[in-house]
PDB file of C-alpha atoms and ligand atoms in Angstrom:
ATOM      1  CA  UNK B   1     -13.154  15.640   0.455  1.00 39.00           C
ATOM      2  CA  UNK B   2     -10.268  13.625   1.881  1.00 45.00           C
ATOM      3  CA  UNK B   3     -10.931  10.595   4.062  1.00 56.00           C
ATOM      4  CA  UNK B   4      -9.101  10.535   7.399  1.00 57.00           C
ATOM      5  CA  UNK B   5      -6.469   8.070   6.151  1.00 70.00           C
ATOM      6  CA  UNK B   6      -5.800  10.084   2.994  1.00 80.00           C
ATOM      7  CA  UNK B   7      -2.815  12.319   2.703  1.00 93.00           C
ATOM      8  CA  UNK B   8      -2.919  15.639   0.876  1.00 94.00           C
ATOM      9  CA  UNK B   9      -0.235  17.280  -1.261  1.00 96.00           C
ATOM     10  CA  UNK B  10       0.702  19.666   1.565  1.00 96.00           C
ATOM     11  CA  UNK B  11       1.522  16.740   3.867  1.00 97.00           C
ATOM     12  CA  UNK B  12       4.007  15.286   1.366  1.00 98.00           C
ATOM     13  CA  UNK B  13       5.399  18.764   0.711  1.00 98.00           C
ATOM     14  CA  UNK B  14       5.919  19.490   4.420  1.00 98.00           C
ATOM     15  CA  UNK B  15       8.002  16.346   4.823  1.00 98.00           C
ATOM     16  CA  UNK B  16       9.974  17.034   1.638  1.00 98.00           C
ATOM     17  CA  UNK B  17      10.659  20.649   2.646  1.00 98.00           C
ATOM     18  CA  UNK B  18      11.811  19.557   6.099  1.00 98.00           C
ATOM     19  CA  UNK B  19      14.254  17.045   4.579  1.00 98.00           C
ATOM     20  CA  UNK B  20      15.567  19.607   2.068  1.00 98.00           C
ATOM     21  CA  UNK B  21      16.215  21.979   4.960  1.00 98.00           C
ATOM     22  CA  UNK B  22      18.193  19.304   6.844  1.00 98.00           C
ATOM     23  CA  UNK B  23      20.537  18.008   4.128  1.00 98.00           C
ATOM     24  CA  UNK B  24      22.538  19.443   1.242  1.00 97.00           C
ATOM     25  CA  UNK B  25      22.003  16.222  -0.741  1.00 98.00           C
ATOM     26  CA  UNK B  26      19.605  16.460  -3.690  1.00 98.00           C
ATOM     27  CA  UNK B  27      18.916  12.798  -4.596  1.00 98.00           C
ATOM     28  CA  UNK B  28      18.052  11.602  -8.080  1.00 97.00           C
ATOM     29  CA  UNK B  29      17.864   7.925  -7.047  1.00 96.00           C
ATOM     30  CA  UNK B  30      15.890   6.353  -4.188  1.00 97.00           C
ATOM     31  CA  UNK B  31      16.585   2.847  -2.887  1.00 97.00           C
ATOM     32  CA  UNK B  32      14.155   0.872  -0.724  1.00 97.00           C
ATOM     33  CA  UNK B  33      15.875  -1.852   1.290  1.00 94.00           C
ATOM     34  CA  UNK B  34      14.014  -5.126   1.745  1.00 93.00           C
ATOM     35  CA  UNK B  35      13.977  -7.336   4.841  1.00 89.00           C
ATOM     36  CA  UNK B  36      17.512  -7.803   6.145  1.00 87.00           C
ATOM     37  CA  UNK B  37      18.953  -5.742   3.278  1.00 89.00           C
ATOM     38  CA  UNK B  38      19.463  -2.484   5.170  1.00 88.00           C
ATOM     39  CA  UNK B  39      23.209  -2.684   4.705  1.00 87.00           C
ATOM     40  CA  UNK B  40      22.694  -1.508   1.106  1.00 89.00           C
ATOM     41  CA  UNK B  41      22.758   1.954   2.666  1.00 91.00           C
ATOM     42  CA  UNK B  42      26.231   1.372   4.099  1.00 89.00           C
ATOM     43  CA  UNK B  43      27.753   1.912   0.660  1.00 89.00           C
ATOM     44  CA  UNK B  44      26.632   5.561   0.604  1.00 94.00           C
ATOM     45  CA  UNK B  45      29.417   8.132   1.065  1.00 94.00           C
ATOM     46  CA  UNK B  46      29.049  11.465   2.916  1.00 95.00           C
ATOM     47  CA  UNK B  47      25.960  10.240   4.731  1.00 95.00           C
ATOM     48  CA  UNK B  48      23.244  12.301   6.348  1.00 97.00           C
ATOM     49  CA  UNK B  49      20.805  10.053   8.141  1.00 96.00           C
ATOM     50  CA  UNK B  50      17.494  10.619   9.886  1.00 97.00           C
ATOM     51  CA  UNK B  51      15.574   8.205  12.115  1.00 96.00           C
ATOM     52  CA  UNK B  52      11.999   7.956  10.851  1.00 96.00           C
ATOM     53  CA  UNK B  53      10.813   9.134  14.272  1.00 94.00           C
ATOM     54  CA  UNK B  54      12.514  12.521  13.650  1.00 96.00           C
ATOM     55  CA  UNK B  55      10.980  13.090  10.210  1.00 97.00           C
ATOM     56  CA  UNK B  56       7.676  14.983  10.286  1.00 97.00           C
ATOM     57  CA  UNK B  57       4.855  12.904   8.850  1.00 95.00           C
ATOM     58  CA  UNK B  58       6.915   9.722   8.356  1.00 95.00           C
ATOM     59  CA  UNK B  59       5.425   6.363   9.390  1.00 93.00           C
ATOM     60  CA  UNK B  60       7.382   4.033  11.697  1.00 87.00           C
ATOM     61  CA  UNK B  61       8.642   0.600  10.716  1.00 83.00           C
ATOM     62  CA  UNK B  62       7.638  -2.200  13.089  1.00 84.00           C
ATOM     63  CA  UNK B  63       9.184  -5.275  11.433  1.00 80.00           C
ATOM     64  CA  UNK B  64      12.322  -7.043  12.633  1.00 81.00           C
ATOM     65  CA  UNK B  65      15.075  -6.630  10.031  1.00 73.00           C
ATOM     66  CA  UNK B  66      13.948  -3.117   9.086  1.00 71.00           C
ATOM     67  CA  UNK B  67      15.894  -0.353  10.841  1.00 83.00           C
ATOM     68  CA  UNK B  68      13.952   2.897  10.679  1.00 92.00           C
ATOM     69  CA  UNK B  69      16.312   5.358   9.001  1.00 95.00           C
ATOM     70  CA  UNK B  70      16.434   7.470   5.891  1.00 97.00           C
ATOM     71  CA  UNK B  71      20.002   7.761   4.647  1.00 97.00           C
ATOM     72  CA  UNK B  72      21.185  10.326   2.077  1.00 98.00           C
ATOM     73  CA  UNK B  73      24.572  10.049   0.390  1.00 97.00           C
ATOM     74  CA  UNK B  74      26.661   9.547  -2.735  1.00 95.00           C
ATOM     75  CA  UNK B  75      26.894   6.260  -4.613  1.00 90.00           C
ATOM     76  CA  UNK B  76      29.245   6.089  -7.595  1.00 84.00           C
ATOM     77  CA  UNK B  77      28.722   9.766  -8.398  1.00 86.00           C
ATOM     78  CA  UNK B  78      24.948   9.606  -7.908  1.00 90.00           C
ATOM     79  CA  UNK B  79      23.150  11.293  -5.065  1.00 96.00           C
ATOM     80  CA  UNK B  80      20.822   8.767  -3.443  1.00 96.00           C
ATOM     81  CA  UNK B  81      18.338   8.465  -0.649  1.00 98.00           C
ATOM     82  CA  UNK B  82      17.952   5.051   0.924  1.00 97.00           C
ATOM     83  CA  UNK B  83      15.133   3.722   3.075  1.00 96.00           C
ATOM     84  CA  UNK B  84      16.526   1.398   5.713  1.00 94.00           C
ATOM     85  CA  UNK B  85      13.173  -0.095   6.535  1.00 92.00           C
ATOM     86  CA  UNK B  86       9.990  -0.102   4.499  1.00 94.00           C
ATOM     87  CA  UNK B  87       6.344  -0.123   5.470  1.00 95.00           C
ATOM     88  CA  UNK B  88       3.998  -3.009   4.833  1.00 96.00           C
ATOM     89  CA  UNK B  89       0.239  -3.153   4.611  1.00 96.00           C
ATOM     90  CA  UNK B  90       0.139  -5.977   7.190  1.00 96.00           C
ATOM     91  CA  UNK B  91       1.685  -3.667   9.808  1.00 95.00           C
ATOM     92  CA  UNK B  92      -1.632  -1.852   9.799  1.00 94.00           C
ATOM     93  CA  UNK B  93      -0.524   1.108   7.662  1.00 93.00           C
ATOM     94  CA  UNK B  94      -2.934   2.333   5.034  1.00 95.00           C
ATOM     95  CA  UNK B  95      -1.501   1.928   1.537  1.00 96.00           C
ATOM     96  CA  UNK B  96      -1.146   5.736   1.350  1.00 95.00           C
ATOM     97  CA  UNK B  97       1.111   5.577   4.422  1.00 96.00           C
ATOM     98  CA  UNK B  98       2.967   2.546   3.073  1.00 96.00           C
ATOM     99  CA  UNK B  99       3.889   4.516  -0.038  1.00 98.00           C
ATOM    100  CA  UNK B 100       4.192   7.948   1.609  1.00 98.00           C
ATOM    101  CA  UNK B 101       7.999   8.097   1.160  1.00 98.00           C
ATOM    102  CA  UNK B 102       7.765   7.508  -2.601  1.00 98.00           C
ATOM    103  CA  UNK B 103       5.795  10.710  -3.195  1.00 98.00           C
ATOM    104  CA  UNK B 104       8.099  12.565  -0.831  1.00 98.00           C
ATOM    105  CA  UNK B 105      11.023  11.318  -2.956  1.00 98.00           C
ATOM    106  CA  UNK B 106       9.298  12.664  -6.058  1.00 98.00           C
ATOM    107  CA  UNK B 107       9.103  16.084  -4.409  1.00 98.00           C
ATOM    108  CA  UNK B 108      12.803  15.828  -3.520  1.00 98.00           C
ATOM    109  CA  UNK B 109      13.580  15.430  -7.237  1.00 98.00           C
ATOM    110  CA  UNK B 110      14.082  11.653  -7.404  1.00 98.00           C
ATOM    111  CA  UNK B 111      13.818  10.232 -10.934  1.00 97.00           C
ATOM    112  CA  UNK B 112      14.675   6.540 -10.420  1.00 97.00           C
ATOM    113  CA  UNK B 113      13.396   4.120  -7.772  1.00 97.00           C
ATOM    114  CA  UNK B 114      15.295   0.938  -6.933  1.00 97.00           C
ATOM    115  CA  UNK B 115      13.176  -1.495  -4.923  1.00 97.00           C
ATOM    116  CA  UNK B 116      14.607  -4.569  -3.223  1.00 96.00           C
ATOM    117  CA  UNK B 117      12.835  -7.273  -1.271  1.00 96.00           C
ATOM    118  CA  UNK B 118      13.154 -10.697   0.271  1.00 96.00           C
ATOM    119  CA  UNK B 119      10.924 -13.215  -1.487  1.00 97.00           C
ATOM    120  CA  UNK B 120      10.049 -16.893  -1.606  1.00 97.00           C
ATOM    121  CA  UNK B 121      10.486 -18.722  -4.905  1.00 98.00           C
ATOM    122  CA  UNK B 122       7.796 -20.632  -6.791  1.00 98.00           C
ATOM    123  CA  UNK B 123       9.945 -21.233  -9.855  1.00 97.00           C
ATOM    124  CA  UNK B 124      11.445 -24.738  -9.642  1.00 95.00           C
ATOM    125  CA  UNK B 125      14.755 -23.655 -11.146  1.00 97.00           C
ATOM    126  CA  UNK B 126      15.460 -20.993  -8.513  1.00 97.00           C
ATOM    127  CA  UNK B 127      17.814 -21.630  -5.591  1.00 95.00           C
ATOM    128  CA  UNK B 128      17.853 -19.979  -2.185  1.00 95.00           C
ATOM    129  CA  UNK B 129      20.309 -17.094  -2.440  1.00 94.00           C
ATOM    130  CA  UNK B 130      19.510 -16.316  -6.084  1.00 95.00           C
ATOM    131  CA  UNK B 131      18.803 -12.754  -7.091  1.00 96.00           C
ATOM    132  CA  UNK B 132      15.786 -12.194  -9.306  1.00 97.00           C
ATOM    133  CA  UNK B 133      15.668  -9.131 -11.510  1.00 97.00           C
ATOM    134  CA  UNK B 134      11.979  -8.225 -11.475  1.00 98.00           C
ATOM    135  CA  UNK B 135      10.563  -8.112 -14.984  1.00 98.00           C
ATOM    136  CA  UNK B 136       6.930  -7.560 -13.942  1.00 98.00           C
ATOM    137  CA  UNK B 137       4.646  -7.940 -10.963  1.00 98.00           C
ATOM    138  CA  UNK B 138       1.209  -9.206 -10.001  1.00 98.00           C
ATOM    139  CA  UNK B 139      -0.354  -6.962  -7.384  1.00 98.00           C
ATOM    140  CA  UNK B 140      -2.871  -9.244  -5.664  1.00 97.00           C
ATOM    141  CA  UNK B 141      -4.095  -6.663  -3.150  1.00 97.00           C
ATOM    142  CA  UNK B 142      -4.335  -4.196  -6.052  1.00 97.00           C
ATOM    143  CA  UNK B 143      -6.416  -6.599  -8.140  1.00 97.00           C
ATOM    144  CA  UNK B 144      -8.720  -6.964  -5.136  1.00 96.00           C
ATOM    145  CA  UNK B 145      -9.177  -3.188  -4.863  1.00 96.00           C
ATOM    146  CA  UNK B 146      -6.504  -2.379  -2.276  1.00 97.00           C
ATOM    147  CA  UNK B 147      -4.554   0.260  -4.152  1.00 97.00           C
ATOM    148  CA  UNK B 148      -2.559   3.237  -2.876  1.00 97.00           C
ATOM    149  CA  UNK B 149      -4.089   5.306  -5.702  1.00 97.00           C
ATOM    150  CA  UNK B 150      -7.630   4.781  -4.402  1.00 96.00           C
ATOM    151  CA  UNK B 151      -9.501   7.937  -3.482  1.00 95.00           C
ATOM    152  CA  UNK B 152      -9.530  11.360  -5.118  1.00 95.00           C
ATOM    153  CA  UNK B 153      -6.703  11.600  -7.641  1.00 97.00           C
ATOM    154  CA  UNK B 154      -4.007  14.192  -7.045  1.00 96.00           C
ATOM    155  CA  UNK B 155      -3.238  15.275 -10.621  1.00 97.00           C
ATOM    156  CA  UNK B 156      -0.003  16.913  -9.437  1.00 97.00           C
ATOM    157  CA  UNK B 157       1.401  13.403  -8.974  1.00 98.00           C
ATOM    158  CA  UNK B 158       0.007  11.831 -12.115  1.00 98.00           C
ATOM    159  CA  UNK B 159      -3.019  10.603 -14.034  1.00 98.00           C
ATOM    160  CA  UNK B 160      -6.116   8.912 -12.626  1.00 98.00           C
ATOM    161  CA  UNK B 161      -5.551   5.801 -14.760  1.00 98.00           C
ATOM    162  CA  UNK B 162      -1.797   5.252 -15.078  1.00 98.00           C
ATOM    163  CA  UNK B 163      -0.666   2.448 -17.392  1.00 97.00           C
ATOM    164  CA  UNK B 164       1.361  -0.306 -15.719  1.00 97.00           C
ATOM    165  CA  UNK B 165       2.747  -2.124 -18.756  1.00 96.00           C
ATOM    166  CA  UNK B 166       6.513  -1.948 -19.042  1.00 93.00           C
ATOM    167  CA  UNK B 167       6.795  -0.663 -15.481  1.00 96.00           C
ATOM    168  CA  UNK B 168      10.198  -2.233 -14.804  1.00 97.00           C
ATOM    169  CA  UNK B 169      12.477  -0.452 -17.281  1.00 92.00           C
ATOM    170  CA  UNK B 170      14.186  -2.778 -19.769  1.00 94.00           C
ATOM    171  CA  UNK B 171      17.207  -0.472 -19.939  1.00 94.00           C
ATOM    172  CA  UNK B 172      17.923  -0.843 -16.222  1.00 95.00           C
ATOM    173  CA  UNK B 173      17.375  -4.616 -16.396  1.00 96.00           C
ATOM    174  CA  UNK B 174      19.941  -4.872 -19.185  1.00 95.00           C
ATOM    175  CA  UNK B 175      22.448  -2.779 -17.257  1.00 94.00           C
ATOM    176  CA  UNK B 176      21.991  -5.118 -14.280  1.00 95.00           C
ATOM    177  CA  UNK B 177      22.407  -8.273 -16.399  1.00 94.00           C
ATOM    178  CA  UNK B 178      25.576  -6.931 -18.009  1.00 94.00           C
ATOM    179  CA  UNK B 179      26.934  -5.955 -14.636  1.00 93.00           C
ATOM    180  CA  UNK B 180      26.207  -9.438 -13.209  1.00 93.00           C
ATOM    181  CA  UNK B 181      28.145 -10.928 -16.135  1.00 93.00           C
ATOM    182  CA  UNK B 182      31.107  -8.711 -15.445  1.00 92.00           C
ATOM    183  CA  UNK B 183      30.897  -9.566 -11.707  1.00 90.00           C
ATOM    184  CA  UNK B 184      30.857 -13.259 -12.714  1.00 91.00           C
ATOM    185  CA  UNK B 185      27.701 -13.927 -10.709  1.00 91.00           C
ATOM    186  CA  UNK B 186      25.299 -14.638 -13.601  1.00 92.00           C
ATOM    187  CA  UNK B 187      24.762 -18.166 -12.287  1.00 93.00           C
ATOM    188  CA  UNK B 188      22.880 -16.689  -9.286  1.00 93.00           C
ATOM    189  CA  UNK B 189      20.811 -14.265 -11.312  1.00 96.00           C
ATOM    190  CA  UNK B 190      17.277 -14.888 -12.554  1.00 97.00           C
ATOM    191  CA  UNK B 191      14.646 -12.780 -14.224  1.00 97.00           C
ATOM    192  CA  UNK B 192      11.018 -13.201 -13.270  1.00 98.00           C
ATOM    193  CA  UNK B 193       7.611 -12.123 -12.074  1.00 98.00           C
ATOM    194  CA  UNK B 194       7.146 -10.974  -8.472  1.00 98.00           C
ATOM    195  CA  UNK B 195       3.766 -11.341  -6.824  1.00 98.00           C
ATOM    196  CA  UNK B 196       2.654  -9.311  -3.841  1.00 98.00           C
ATOM    197  CA  UNK B 197       0.323 -10.982  -1.362  1.00 98.00           C
ATOM    198  CA  UNK B 198      -1.094  -9.285   1.727  1.00 97.00           C
ATOM    199  CA  UNK B 199       0.600 -11.436   4.366  1.00 96.00           C
ATOM    200  CA  UNK B 200       1.581 -11.516   7.163  1.00 97.00           C
ATOM    201  CA  UNK B 201       1.114 -15.288   7.104  1.00 97.00           C
ATOM    202  CA  UNK B 202       3.175 -17.233   4.590  1.00 97.00           C
ATOM    203  CA  UNK B 203       1.314 -19.170   1.895  1.00 97.00           C
ATOM    204  CA  UNK B 204      -0.635 -22.386   2.315  1.00 97.00           C
ATOM    205  CA  UNK B 205       0.346 -25.177  -0.048  1.00 97.00           C
ATOM    206  CA  UNK B 206      -2.819 -24.660  -2.099  1.00 98.00           C
ATOM    207  CA  UNK B 207      -2.054 -20.928  -2.373  1.00 98.00           C
ATOM    208  CA  UNK B 208       1.523 -21.698  -3.382  1.00 98.00           C
ATOM    209  CA  UNK B 209       0.274 -24.048  -6.117  1.00 98.00           C
ATOM    210  CA  UNK B 210      -2.160 -21.385  -7.326  1.00 98.00           C
ATOM    211  CA  UNK B 211       0.628 -18.781  -7.578  1.00 98.00           C
ATOM    212  CA  UNK B 212       2.846 -21.288  -9.376  1.00 98.00           C
ATOM    213  CA  UNK B 213       0.124 -22.010 -11.934  1.00 97.00           C
ATOM    214  CA  UNK B 214      -0.350 -18.288 -12.463  1.00 96.00           C
ATOM    215  CA  UNK B 215       3.257 -17.946 -13.551  1.00 96.00           C
ATOM    216  CA  UNK B 216       4.580 -16.295 -10.409  1.00 98.00           C
ATOM    217  CA  UNK B 217       8.325 -16.787  -9.911  1.00 98.00           C
ATOM    218  CA  UNK B 218       8.695 -15.137  -6.488  1.00 98.00           C
ATOM    219  CA  UNK B 219       6.262 -14.027  -3.810  1.00 98.00           C
ATOM    220  CA  UNK B 220       6.497 -11.398  -1.078  1.00 98.00           C
ATOM    221  CA  UNK B 221       4.400  -8.944   0.907  1.00 98.00           C
ATOM    222  CA  UNK B 222       5.639  -5.595  -0.373  1.00 98.00           C
ATOM    223  CA  UNK B 223       6.970  -3.664  -3.375  1.00 98.00           C
ATOM    224  CA  UNK B 224       3.943  -3.506  -5.700  1.00 98.00           C
ATOM    225  CA  UNK B 225       2.282  -0.472  -4.022  1.00 98.00           C
ATOM    226  CA  UNK B 226       5.586   1.444  -4.008  1.00 98.00           C
ATOM    227  CA  UNK B 227       6.098   0.656  -7.688  1.00 98.00           C
ATOM    228  CA  UNK B 228       2.526   1.673  -8.604  1.00 98.00           C
ATOM    229  CA  UNK B 229       2.938   5.053  -6.903  1.00 98.00           C
ATOM    230  CA  UNK B 230       6.404   5.628  -8.392  1.00 98.00           C
ATOM    231  CA  UNK B 231       5.130   4.775 -11.868  1.00 98.00           C
ATOM    232  CA  UNK B 232       2.152   7.065 -11.582  1.00 98.00           C
ATOM    233  CA  UNK B 233       4.446   9.981 -10.829  1.00 98.00           C
ATOM    234  CA  UNK B 234       6.782   9.181 -13.712  1.00 98.00           C
ATOM    235  CA  UNK B 235       9.783   7.549 -12.011  1.00 98.00           C
ATOM    236  CA  UNK B 236      11.882   4.864 -13.680  1.00 97.00           C
ATOM    237  CA  UNK B 237      11.753   1.648 -11.662  1.00 98.00           C
ATOM    238  CA  UNK B 238      14.223  -1.167 -11.162  1.00 97.00           C
ATOM    239  CA  UNK B 239      13.508  -4.089  -8.819  1.00 97.00           C
ATOM    240  CA  UNK B 240      15.460  -6.941  -7.273  1.00 96.00           C
ATOM    241  CA  UNK B 241      14.171  -9.866  -5.209  1.00 97.00           C
ATOM    242  CA  UNK B 242      16.530 -11.874  -3.081  1.00 95.00           C
ATOM    243  CA  UNK B 243      15.257 -15.460  -2.957  1.00 96.00           C
ATOM    244  CA  UNK B 244      15.349 -16.267   0.751  1.00 96.00           C
ATOM    245  CA  UNK B 245      13.335 -19.509   0.670  1.00 96.00           C
ATOM    246  CA  UNK B 246      11.564 -21.939  -1.579  1.00 96.00           C
ATOM    247  CA  UNK B 247       7.821 -21.779  -1.069  1.00 97.00           C
ATOM    248  CA  UNK B 248       6.502 -25.178  -0.007  1.00 96.00           C
ATOM    249  CA  UNK B 249       4.345 -26.599  -2.810  1.00 95.00           C
ATOM    250  CA  UNK B 250       4.127 -30.257  -1.825  1.00 92.00           C
ATOM    251  CA  UNK B 251       2.079 -31.911   0.926  1.00 94.00           C
ATOM    252  CA  UNK B 252       5.022 -34.308   1.397  1.00 92.00           C
ATOM    253  CA  UNK B 253       7.404 -31.473   2.224  1.00 90.00           C
ATOM    254  CA  UNK B 254       7.887 -31.120   5.974  1.00 85.00           C
ATOM    255  CA  UNK B 255       9.848 -27.860   5.789  1.00 84.00           C
ATOM    256  CA  UNK B 256       8.279 -24.516   6.601  1.00 85.00           C
ATOM    257  CA  UNK B 257       9.477 -20.947   6.243  1.00 89.00           C
ATOM    258  CA  UNK B 258       9.971 -18.376   9.014  1.00 89.00           C
ATOM    259  CA  UNK B 259      11.045 -14.739   9.131  1.00 91.00           C
ATOM    260  CA  UNK B 260      14.323 -15.487  10.957  1.00 90.00           C
ATOM    261  CA  UNK B 261      15.408 -17.779   8.115  1.00 88.00           C
ATOM    262  CA  UNK B 262      14.475 -15.043   5.626  1.00 89.00           C
ATOM    263  CA  UNK B 263      16.703 -12.564   7.491  1.00 90.00           C
ATOM    264  CA  UNK B 264      19.547 -15.089   7.694  1.00 89.00           C
ATOM    265  CA  UNK B 265      19.671 -15.568   3.907  1.00 88.00           C
ATOM    266  CA  UNK B 266      19.348 -11.812   3.343  1.00 88.00           C
ATOM    267  CA  UNK B 267      22.407 -11.284   5.524  1.00 86.00           C
ATOM    268  CA  UNK B 268      24.411 -13.893   3.584  1.00 86.00           C
ATOM    269  CA  UNK B 269      23.671 -12.343   0.195  1.00 87.00           C
ATOM    270  CA  UNK B 270      23.422  -8.646   1.057  1.00 86.00           C
ATOM    271  CA  UNK B 271      27.050  -7.978   0.065  1.00 88.00           C
ATOM    272  CA  UNK B 272      26.424  -9.202  -3.491  1.00 88.00           C
ATOM    273  CA  UNK B 273      23.262  -7.145  -3.707  1.00 89.00           C
ATOM    274  CA  UNK B 274      25.060  -4.100  -2.351  1.00 88.00           C
ATOM    275  CA  UNK B 275      27.804  -4.426  -4.981  1.00 89.00           C
ATOM    276  CA  UNK B 276      25.236  -4.830  -7.737  1.00 91.00           C
ATOM    277  CA  UNK B 277      23.155  -1.812  -6.687  1.00 90.00           C
ATOM    278  CA  UNK B 278      26.136   0.408  -6.006  1.00 88.00           C
ATOM    279  CA  UNK B 279      27.823  -0.376  -9.342  1.00 88.00           C
ATOM    280  CA  UNK B 280      24.720   0.131 -11.483  1.00 86.00           C
ATOM    281  CA  UNK B 281      25.201   2.896 -13.980  1.00 76.00           C
ATOM    282  CA  UNK B 282      21.734   4.396 -13.618  1.00 74.00           C
ATOM    283  CA  UNK B 283      22.554   7.281 -15.953  1.00 68.00           C
ATOM    284  CA  UNK B 284      23.353   4.918 -18.823  1.00 55.00           C
ATOM    285  CA  UNK B 285      20.190   4.865 -20.921  1.00 48.00           C
ATOM    286  CA  UNK B 286      21.437   2.307 -23.447  1.00 39.00           C
ATOM    287  CA  UNK B 287      18.907  -0.499 -24.058  1.00 35.00           C
TER     288      UNK B 287
HETATM  289  O1  R1P K   1       9.325  -7.469   1.183  1.00 56.41           O
HETATM  290  P1  R1P K   1      10.287  -7.310   2.285  1.00 56.41           P
HETATM  291  O2  R1P K   1      10.097  -6.040   3.035  1.00 56.41           O
HETATM  292  O3  R1P K   1      11.726  -7.469   1.819  1.00 56.41           O
HETATM  293  O4  R1P K   1      10.025  -8.476   3.359  1.00 56.41           O
HETATM  294  C1  R1P K   1       9.621  -9.809   3.082  1.00 56.41           C
HETATM  295  O5  R1P K   1      10.037 -10.563   4.199  1.00 56.41           O
HETATM  296  C2  R1P K   1       8.988 -10.560   5.216  1.00 56.41           C
HETATM  297  C3  R1P K   1       8.678 -11.999   5.552  1.00 56.41           C
HETATM  298  O6  R1P K   1       9.787 -12.673   6.040  1.00 56.41           O
HETATM  299  C4  R1P K   1       7.782  -9.875   4.567  1.00 56.41           C
HETATM  300  O7  R1P K   1       7.692  -8.548   5.019  1.00 56.41           O
HETATM  301  C5  R1P K   1       8.109  -9.953   3.102  1.00 56.41           C
HETATM  302  O8  R1P K   1       7.465  -8.960   2.339  1.00 56.41           O
END
């Protein structure tokens, strides 16, 4: 029995079949653009694009800084599909809806998922504008039982109990590091642990201190559910966080974060991120 907010295999298949009937592109790579990072899709050549409102079964994005378009195209010889606008739990979507596109991508034939996000830094050595290559994540909602895999398991997508160790492929991280060296931007590049919190409020100082003590390097309100679903269905995953703000950890600090500032920094750094993503040689499996 499926609960009302659960989505069955046919629903994903209907959306995938509709998309395959509308475009000649057959993507192997999917890219999810974080807040203010929608211009990553601009690098795609020979674009076919679809507003989410035209795609059967697709949720709608409600957050400023997230256009609602799915863009297909070619990137350095790879066929890609790019989400200009992601879905967040705090928008009121169920986690199945939040991650709906990832399973649709699987049915389209996607093998690699690139996730990007805007995030606040806990790590003292990080600067606003840095790019963090995600080496692992802490899924706070997931640890508390809010997981997109909850409910009857659909074995066609993967196992009931998927392992999550080594989720962020080392090979893709190495490719990214090497590329950053050759782009001469290594000084802006970090490697660290991303933590998803539920949001939509930013962290209190006590929460920020807790995350810091737990070893979190950057915090945001997305990504983990998408990565869990992609991993369950066997996709390779690569993730990048753009550090848009330092999370306030001191009671003496009078600064506070806001979404407009997050979008401003995203805009400033999106070109570098676009170059990095578009130049990544995804097909190179060398570790
Ligand atoms: O994770 P993305 O979608 O990049 O967005 C981040 O930025 C927003 C807060 O400014 C939150 O939605 C947070 O998750």
